[in-house]
């Protein structure tokens, strides 16, 4: 999914997040590209963070949150 929250208001973001969560619980594997990470953070198990067009981080969700906090995001 490429930017599934783009152009959506709060209700739309919540609705799309719920669908993503339902599919994840069903065991569906997804690749989601998004500038908004908070709506889906709780359902992902691995993340890739890009910075300046290059891979800056690859790892588990918890480690990714630590990385984001270290760089001030």
PDB file of N, CA and C in Angstrom:
ATOM      1  N   UNK A   1       0.847  -1.161   0.000  1.00  0.00           N
ATOM      2  CA  UNK A   1       0.000   0.000   0.000  1.00  0.00           C
ATOM      3  C   UNK A   1       0.900   1.234   0.000  1.00  0.00           C
ATOM      4  N   UNK A   2       0.639   2.127  -0.891  1.00  0.00           N
ATOM      5  CA  UNK A   2       1.430   3.348  -0.984  1.00  0.00           C
ATOM      6  C   UNK A   2       0.625   4.509  -0.414  1.00  0.00           C
ATOM      7  N   UNK A   3       1.082   5.049   0.700  1.00  0.00           N
ATOM      8  CA  UNK A   3       0.451   6.189   1.372  1.00  0.00           C
ATOM      9  C   UNK A   3      -1.059   5.980   1.558  1.00  0.00           C
ATOM     10  N   UNK A   4      -1.464   4.933   2.286  1.00  0.00           N
ATOM     11  CA  UNK A   4      -2.893   4.652   2.443  1.00  0.00           C
ATOM     12  C   UNK A   4      -3.662   5.734   3.201  1.00  0.00           C
ATOM     13  N   UNK A   5      -2.969   6.637   3.895  1.00  0.00           N
ATOM     14  CA  UNK A   5      -3.646   7.681   4.666  1.00  0.00           C
ATOM     15  C   UNK A   5      -3.637   9.037   3.967  1.00  0.00           C
ATOM     16  N   UNK A   6      -3.025   9.103   2.798  1.00  0.00           N
ATOM     17  CA  UNK A   6      -2.882  10.363   2.079  1.00  0.00           C
ATOM     18  C   UNK A   6      -4.249  10.965   1.754  1.00  0.00           C
ATOM     19  N   UNK A   7      -4.437  12.209   2.136  1.00  0.00           N
ATOM     20  CA  UNK A   7      -5.659  12.931   1.826  1.00  0.00           C
ATOM     21  C   UNK A   7      -6.846  12.587   2.711  1.00  0.00           C
ATOM     22  N   UNK A   8      -6.642  11.747   3.718  1.00  0.00           N
ATOM     23  CA  UNK A   8      -7.750  11.352   4.583  1.00  0.00           C
ATOM     24  C   UNK A   8      -7.813  12.223   5.831  1.00  0.00           C
ATOM     25  N   UNK A   9      -9.038  12.436   6.302  1.00  0.00           N
ATOM     26  CA  UNK A   9      -9.234  13.120   7.567  1.00  0.00           C
ATOM     27  C   UNK A   9      -9.120  12.092   8.694  1.00  0.00           C
ATOM     28  N   UNK A  10      -9.280  12.524   9.920  1.00  0.00           N
ATOM     29  CA  UNK A  10      -9.088  11.658  11.084  1.00  0.00           C
ATOM     30  C   UNK A  10      -9.939  10.394  11.012  1.00  0.00           C
ATOM     31  N   UNK A  11     -11.217  10.521  10.658  1.00  0.00           N
ATOM     32  CA  UNK A  11     -12.097   9.352  10.577  1.00  0.00           C
ATOM     33  C   UNK A  11     -11.611   8.382   9.507  1.00  0.00           C
ATOM     34  N   UNK A  12     -11.202   8.890   8.373  1.00  0.00           N
ATOM     35  CA  UNK A  12     -10.700   8.039   7.292  1.00  0.00           C
ATOM     36  C   UNK A  12      -9.432   7.301   7.692  1.00  0.00           C
ATOM     37  N   UNK A  13      -8.533   7.986   8.378  1.00  0.00           N
ATOM     38  CA  UNK A  13      -7.299   7.355   8.856  1.00  0.00           C
ATOM     39  C   UNK A  13      -7.636   6.232   9.824  1.00  0.00           C
ATOM     40  N   UNK A  14      -8.582   6.500  10.723  1.00  0.00           N
ATOM     41  CA  UNK A  14      -8.996   5.486  11.691  1.00  0.00           C
ATOM     42  C   UNK A  14      -9.601   4.271  10.993  1.00  0.00           C
ATOM     43  N   UNK A  15     -10.436   4.510   9.993  1.00  0.00           N
ATOM     44  CA  UNK A  15     -11.081   3.418   9.259  1.00  0.00           C
ATOM     45  C   UNK A  15     -10.058   2.567   8.519  1.00  0.00           C
ATOM     46  N   UNK A  16      -9.143   3.202   7.814  1.00  0.00           N
ATOM     47  CA  UNK A  16      -8.109   2.462   7.084  1.00  0.00           C
ATOM     48  C   UNK A  16      -7.219   1.696   8.061  1.00  0.00           C
ATOM     49  N   UNK A  17      -6.893   2.309   9.190  1.00  0.00           N
ATOM     50  CA  UNK A  17      -6.078   1.633  10.209  1.00  0.00           C
ATOM     51  C   UNK A  17      -6.764   0.371  10.708  1.00  0.00           C
ATOM     52  N   UNK A  18      -8.069   0.444  10.915  1.00  0.00           N
ATOM     53  CA  UNK A  18      -8.824  -0.720  11.377  1.00  0.00           C
ATOM     54  C   UNK A  18      -8.786  -1.842  10.352  1.00  0.00           C
ATOM     55  N   UNK A  19      -8.942  -1.511   9.080  1.00  0.00           N
ATOM     56  CA  UNK A  19      -8.892  -2.529   8.022  1.00  0.00           C
ATOM     57  C   UNK A  19      -7.507  -3.167   7.977  1.00  0.00           C
ATOM     58  N   UNK A  20      -6.472  -2.355   8.067  1.00  0.00           N
ATOM     59  CA  UNK A  20      -5.103  -2.883   8.070  1.00  0.00           C
ATOM     60  C   UNK A  20      -4.908  -3.816   9.264  1.00  0.00           C
ATOM     61  N   UNK A  21      -5.411  -3.409  10.437  1.00  0.00           N
ATOM     62  CA  UNK A  21      -5.272  -4.233  11.630  1.00  0.00           C
ATOM     63  C   UNK A  21      -6.022  -5.562  11.467  1.00  0.00           C
ATOM     64  N   UNK A  22      -7.222  -5.524  10.912  1.00  0.00           N
ATOM     65  CA  UNK A  22      -7.993  -6.750  10.685  1.00  0.00           C
ATOM     66  C   UNK A  22      -7.244  -7.695   9.750  1.00  0.00           C
ATOM     67  N   UNK A  23      -6.709  -7.166   8.677  1.00  0.00           N
ATOM     68  CA  UNK A  23      -5.972  -7.998   7.719  1.00  0.00           C
ATOM     69  C   UNK A  23      -4.711  -8.578   8.356  1.00  0.00           C
ATOM     70  N   UNK A  24      -4.032  -7.785   9.174  1.00  0.00           N
ATOM     71  CA  UNK A  24      -2.833  -8.277   9.862  1.00  0.00           C
ATOM     72  C   UNK A  24      -3.193  -9.418  10.811  1.00  0.00           C
ATOM     73  N   UNK A  25      -4.312  -9.273  11.525  1.00  0.00           N
ATOM     74  CA  UNK A  25      -4.759 -10.320  12.444  1.00  0.00           C
ATOM     75  C   UNK A  25      -5.134 -11.599  11.701  1.00  0.00           C
ATOM     76  N   UNK A  26      -5.573 -11.466  10.451  1.00  0.00           N
ATOM     77  CA  UNK A  26      -5.899 -12.625   9.617  1.00  0.00           C
ATOM     78  C   UNK A  26      -4.644 -13.293   9.064  1.00  0.00           C
ATOM     79  N   UNK A  27      -3.497 -12.651   9.268  1.00  0.00           N
ATOM     80  CA  UNK A  27      -2.242 -13.216   8.794  1.00  0.00           C
ATOM     81  C   UNK A  27      -1.790 -12.700   7.442  1.00  0.00           C
ATOM     82  N   UNK A  28      -2.439 -11.654   6.956  1.00  0.00           N
ATOM     83  CA  UNK A  28      -2.063 -11.070   5.674  1.00  0.00           C
ATOM     84  C   UNK A  28      -0.751 -10.308   5.810  1.00  0.00           C
ATOM     85  N   UNK A  29       0.183 -10.577   4.920  1.00  0.00           N
ATOM     86  CA  UNK A  29       1.439  -9.826   4.877  1.00  0.00           C
ATOM     87  C   UNK A  29       1.249  -8.605   3.996  1.00  0.00           C
ATOM     88  N   UNK A  30       1.768  -7.473   4.437  1.00  0.00           N
ATOM     89  CA  UNK A  30       1.615  -6.228   3.690  1.00  0.00           C
ATOM     90  C   UNK A  30       2.912  -5.441   3.706  1.00  0.00           C
ATOM     91  N   UNK A  31       3.100  -4.681   2.675  1.00  0.00           N
ATOM     92  CA  UNK A  31       4.148  -3.666   2.646  1.00  0.00           C
ATOM     93  C   UNK A  31       3.407  -2.343   2.565  1.00  0.00           C
ATOM     94  N   UNK A  32       3.654  -1.493   3.542  1.00  0.00           N
ATOM     95  CA  UNK A  32       2.963  -0.210   3.608  1.00  0.00           C
ATOM     96  C   UNK A  32       4.004   0.895   3.590  1.00  0.00           C
ATOM     97  N   UNK A  33       3.857   1.804   2.646  1.00  0.00           N
ATOM     98  CA  UNK A  33       4.734   2.970   2.550  1.00  0.00           C
ATOM     99  C   UNK A  33       3.929   4.157   3.053  1.00  0.00           C
ATOM    100  N   UNK A  34       4.425   4.821   4.098  1.00  0.00           N
ATOM    101  CA  UNK A  34       3.655   5.919   4.666  1.00  0.00           C
ATOM    102  C   UNK A  34       4.552   6.895   5.413  1.00  0.00           C
ATOM    103  N   UNK A  35       4.217   8.177   5.290  1.00  0.00           N
ATOM    104  CA  UNK A  35       4.874   9.191   6.104  1.00  0.00           C
ATOM    105  C   UNK A  35       4.248   9.218   7.502  1.00  0.00           C
ATOM    106  N   UNK A  36       3.027   8.689   7.613  1.00  0.00           N
ATOM    107  CA  UNK A  36       2.334   8.625   8.902  1.00  0.00           C
ATOM    108  C   UNK A  36       2.505   7.233   9.473  1.00  0.00           C
ATOM    109  N   UNK A  37       3.335   7.101  10.490  1.00  0.00           N
ATOM    110  CA  UNK A  37       3.611   5.776  11.032  1.00  0.00           C
ATOM    111  C   UNK A  37       2.779   5.444  12.263  1.00  0.00           C
ATOM    112  N   UNK A  38       2.297   6.440  12.974  1.00  0.00           N
ATOM    113  CA  UNK A  38       1.566   6.177  14.213  1.00  0.00           C
ATOM    114  C   UNK A  38       0.278   5.362  14.014  1.00  0.00           C
ATOM    115  N   UNK A  39      -0.504   5.594  12.947  1.00  0.00           N
ATOM    116  CA  UNK A  39      -1.745   4.820  12.803  1.00  0.00           C
ATOM    117  C   UNK A  39      -1.534   3.317  12.600  1.00  0.00           C
ATOM    118  N   UNK A  40      -0.364   2.904  12.150  1.00  0.00           N
ATOM    119  CA  UNK A  40      -0.153   1.476  11.877  1.00  0.00           C
ATOM    120  C   UNK A  40       0.946   0.855  12.718  1.00  0.00           C
ATOM    121  N   UNK A  41       1.589   1.663  13.541  1.00  0.00           N
ATOM    122  CA  UNK A  41       2.738   1.186  14.310  1.00  0.00           C
ATOM    123  C   UNK A  41       2.421  -0.062  15.124  1.00  0.00           C
ATOM    124  N   UNK A  42       1.251  -0.110  15.739  1.00  0.00           N
ATOM    125  CA  UNK A  42       0.902  -1.212  16.634  1.00  0.00           C
ATOM    126  C   UNK A  42       0.630  -2.533  15.916  1.00  0.00           C
ATOM    127  N   UNK A  43       0.483  -2.522  14.591  1.00  0.00           N
ATOM    128  CA  UNK A  43       0.208  -3.781  13.877  1.00  0.00           C
ATOM    129  C   UNK A  43       1.388  -4.288  13.058  1.00  0.00           C
ATOM    130  N   UNK A  44       2.453  -3.512  12.980  1.00  0.00           N
ATOM    131  CA  UNK A  44       3.606  -3.967  12.197  1.00  0.00           C
ATOM    132  C   UNK A  44       4.587  -4.716  13.088  1.00  0.00           C
ATOM    133  N   UNK A  45       5.359  -5.604  12.480  1.00  0.00           N
ATOM    134  CA  UNK A  45       6.375  -6.304  13.265  1.00  0.00           C
ATOM    135  C   UNK A  45       7.785  -5.983  12.794  1.00  0.00           C
ATOM    136  N   UNK A  46       7.914  -5.417  11.610  1.00  0.00           N
ATOM    137  CA  UNK A  46       9.226  -5.039  11.087  1.00  0.00           C
ATOM    138  C   UNK A  46       9.071  -3.738  10.315  1.00  0.00           C
ATOM    139  N   UNK A  47      10.061  -2.859  10.456  1.00  0.00           N
ATOM    140  CA  UNK A  47       9.987  -1.586   9.744  1.00  0.00           C
ATOM    141  C   UNK A  47      11.295  -1.290   9.024  1.00  0.00           C
ATOM    142  N   UNK A  48      11.147  -0.512   7.971  1.00  0.00           N
ATOM    143  CA  UNK A  48      12.290   0.017   7.231  1.00  0.00           C
ATOM    144  C   UNK A  48      12.103   1.530   7.222  1.00  0.00           C
ATOM    145  N   UNK A  49      13.117   2.255   7.649  1.00  0.00           N
ATOM    146  CA  UNK A  49      13.060   3.713   7.665  1.00  0.00           C
ATOM    147  C   UNK A  49      14.042   4.232   6.628  1.00  0.00           C
ATOM    148  N   UNK A  50      13.534   5.099   5.751  1.00  0.00           N
ATOM    149  CA  UNK A  50      14.366   5.713   4.723  1.00  0.00           C
ATOM    150  C   UNK A  50      14.659   7.158   5.111  1.00  0.00           C
ATOM    151  N   UNK A  51      15.853   7.605   4.814  1.00  0.00           N
ATOM    152  CA  UNK A  51      16.240   8.998   5.038  1.00  0.00           C
ATOM    153  C   UNK A  51      17.119   9.426   3.874  1.00  0.00           C
ATOM    154  N   UNK A  52      16.729  10.480   3.214  1.00  0.00           N
ATOM    155  CA  UNK A  52      17.506  10.955   2.080  1.00  0.00           C
ATOM    156  C   UNK A  52      17.584   9.945   0.948  1.00  0.00           C
ATOM    157  N   UNK A  53      16.535   9.141   0.798  1.00  0.00           N
ATOM    158  CA  UNK A  53      16.498   8.150  -0.271  1.00  0.00           C
ATOM    159  C   UNK A  53      17.308   6.893   0.000  1.00  0.00           C
ATOM    160  N   UNK A  54      17.825   6.771   1.215  1.00  0.00           N
ATOM    161  CA  UNK A  54      18.632   5.598   1.570  1.00  0.00           C
ATOM    162  C   UNK A  54      18.053   4.922   2.802  1.00  0.00           C
ATOM    163  N   UNK A  55      18.313   3.632   2.928  1.00  0.00           N
ATOM    164  CA  UNK A  55      17.851   2.890   4.096  1.00  0.00           C
ATOM    165  C   UNK A  55      18.641   3.353   5.317  1.00  0.00           C
ATOM    166  N   UNK A  56      17.918   3.870   6.310  1.00  0.00           N
ATOM    167  CA  UNK A  56      18.554   4.345   7.538  1.00  0.00           C
ATOM    168  C   UNK A  56      18.397   3.343   8.673  1.00  0.00           C
ATOM    169  N   UNK A  57      17.352   2.514   8.602  1.00  0.00           N
ATOM    170  CA  UNK A  57      17.097   1.540   9.662  1.00  0.00           C
ATOM    171  C   UNK A  57      16.259   0.395   9.116  1.00  0.00           C
ATOM    172  N   UNK A  58      16.577  -0.816   9.545  1.00  0.00           N
ATOM    173  CA  UNK A  58      15.767  -2.005   9.285  1.00  0.00           C
ATOM    174  C   UNK A  58      15.749  -2.801  10.576  1.00  0.00           C
ATOM    175  N   UNK A  59      14.576  -3.156  11.037  1.00  0.00           N
ATOM    176  CA  UNK A  59      14.526  -3.954  12.259  1.00  0.00           C
ATOM    177  C   UNK A  59      13.140  -4.088  12.830  1.00  0.00           C
ATOM    178  N   UNK A  60      13.100  -4.560  14.063  1.00  0.00           N
ATOM    179  CA  UNK A  60      11.842  -4.772  14.770  1.00  0.00           C
ATOM    180  C   UNK A  60      11.196  -3.445  15.132  1.00  0.00           C
ATOM    181  N   UNK A  61       9.888  -3.500  15.287  1.00  0.00           N
ATOM    182  CA  UNK A  61       9.093  -2.312  15.604  1.00  0.00           C
ATOM    183  C   UNK A  61       9.659  -1.555  16.812  1.00  0.00           C
ATOM    184  N   UNK A  62       9.924  -2.259  17.895  1.00  0.00           N
ATOM    185  CA  UNK A  62      10.399  -1.607  19.112  1.00  0.00           C
ATOM    186  C   UNK A  62      11.739  -0.906  18.893  1.00  0.00           C
ATOM    187  N   UNK A  63      12.623  -1.554  18.160  1.00  0.00           N
ATOM    188  CA  UNK A  63      13.923  -0.950  17.862  1.00  0.00           C
ATOM    189  C   UNK A  63      13.754   0.269  16.960  1.00  0.00           C
ATOM    190  N   UNK A  64      12.779   0.210  16.075  1.00  0.00           N
ATOM    191  CA  UNK A  64      12.500   1.336  15.190  1.00  0.00           C
ATOM    192  C   UNK A  64      12.021   2.552  15.956  1.00  0.00           C
ATOM    193  N   UNK A  65      11.187   2.325  16.976  1.00  0.00           N
ATOM    194  CA  UNK A  65      10.723   3.431  17.803  1.00  0.00           C
ATOM    195  C   UNK A  65      11.894   4.066  18.542  1.00  0.00           C
ATOM    196  N   UNK A  66      12.785   3.230  19.057  1.00  0.00           N
ATOM    197  CA  UNK A  66      13.992   3.755  19.714  1.00  0.00           C
ATOM    198  C   UNK A  66      14.806   4.602  18.741  1.00  0.00           C
ATOM    199  N   UNK A  67      14.947   4.115  17.505  1.00  0.00           N
ATOM    200  CA  UNK A  67      15.705   4.846  16.486  1.00  0.00           C
ATOM    201  C   UNK A  67      15.046   6.199  16.214  1.00  0.00           C
ATOM    202  N   UNK A  68      13.730   6.208  16.035  1.00  0.00           N
ATOM    203  CA  UNK A  68      13.017   7.455  15.762  1.00  0.00           C
ATOM    204  C   UNK A  68      13.183   8.446  16.912  1.00  0.00           C
ATOM    205  N   UNK A  69      13.143   7.962  18.131  1.00  0.00           N
ATOM    206  CA  UNK A  69      13.328   8.845  19.285  1.00  0.00           C
ATOM    207  C   UNK A  69      14.750   9.397  19.334  1.00  0.00           C
ATOM    208  N   UNK A  70      15.727   8.574  18.988  1.00  0.00           N
ATOM    209  CA  UNK A  70      17.126   9.033  18.994  1.00  0.00           C
ATOM    210  C   UNK A  70      17.361  10.148  17.984  1.00  0.00           C
ATOM    211  N   UNK A  71      16.679  10.067  16.837  1.00  0.00           N
ATOM    212  CA  UNK A  71      16.888  11.105  15.818  1.00  0.00           C
ATOM    213  C   UNK A  71      15.894  12.260  15.951  1.00  0.00           C
ATOM    214  N   UNK A  72      15.029  12.185  16.963  1.00  0.00           N
ATOM    215  CA  UNK A  72      14.142  13.302  17.260  1.00  0.00           C
ATOM    216  C   UNK A  72      12.854  13.356  16.478  1.00  0.00           C
ATOM    217  N   UNK A  73      12.361  12.214  16.061  1.00  0.00           N
ATOM    218  CA  UNK A  73      11.077  12.189  15.327  1.00  0.00           C
ATOM    219  C   UNK A  73      10.005  11.631  16.227  1.00  0.00           C
TER     220      UNK A  73
END
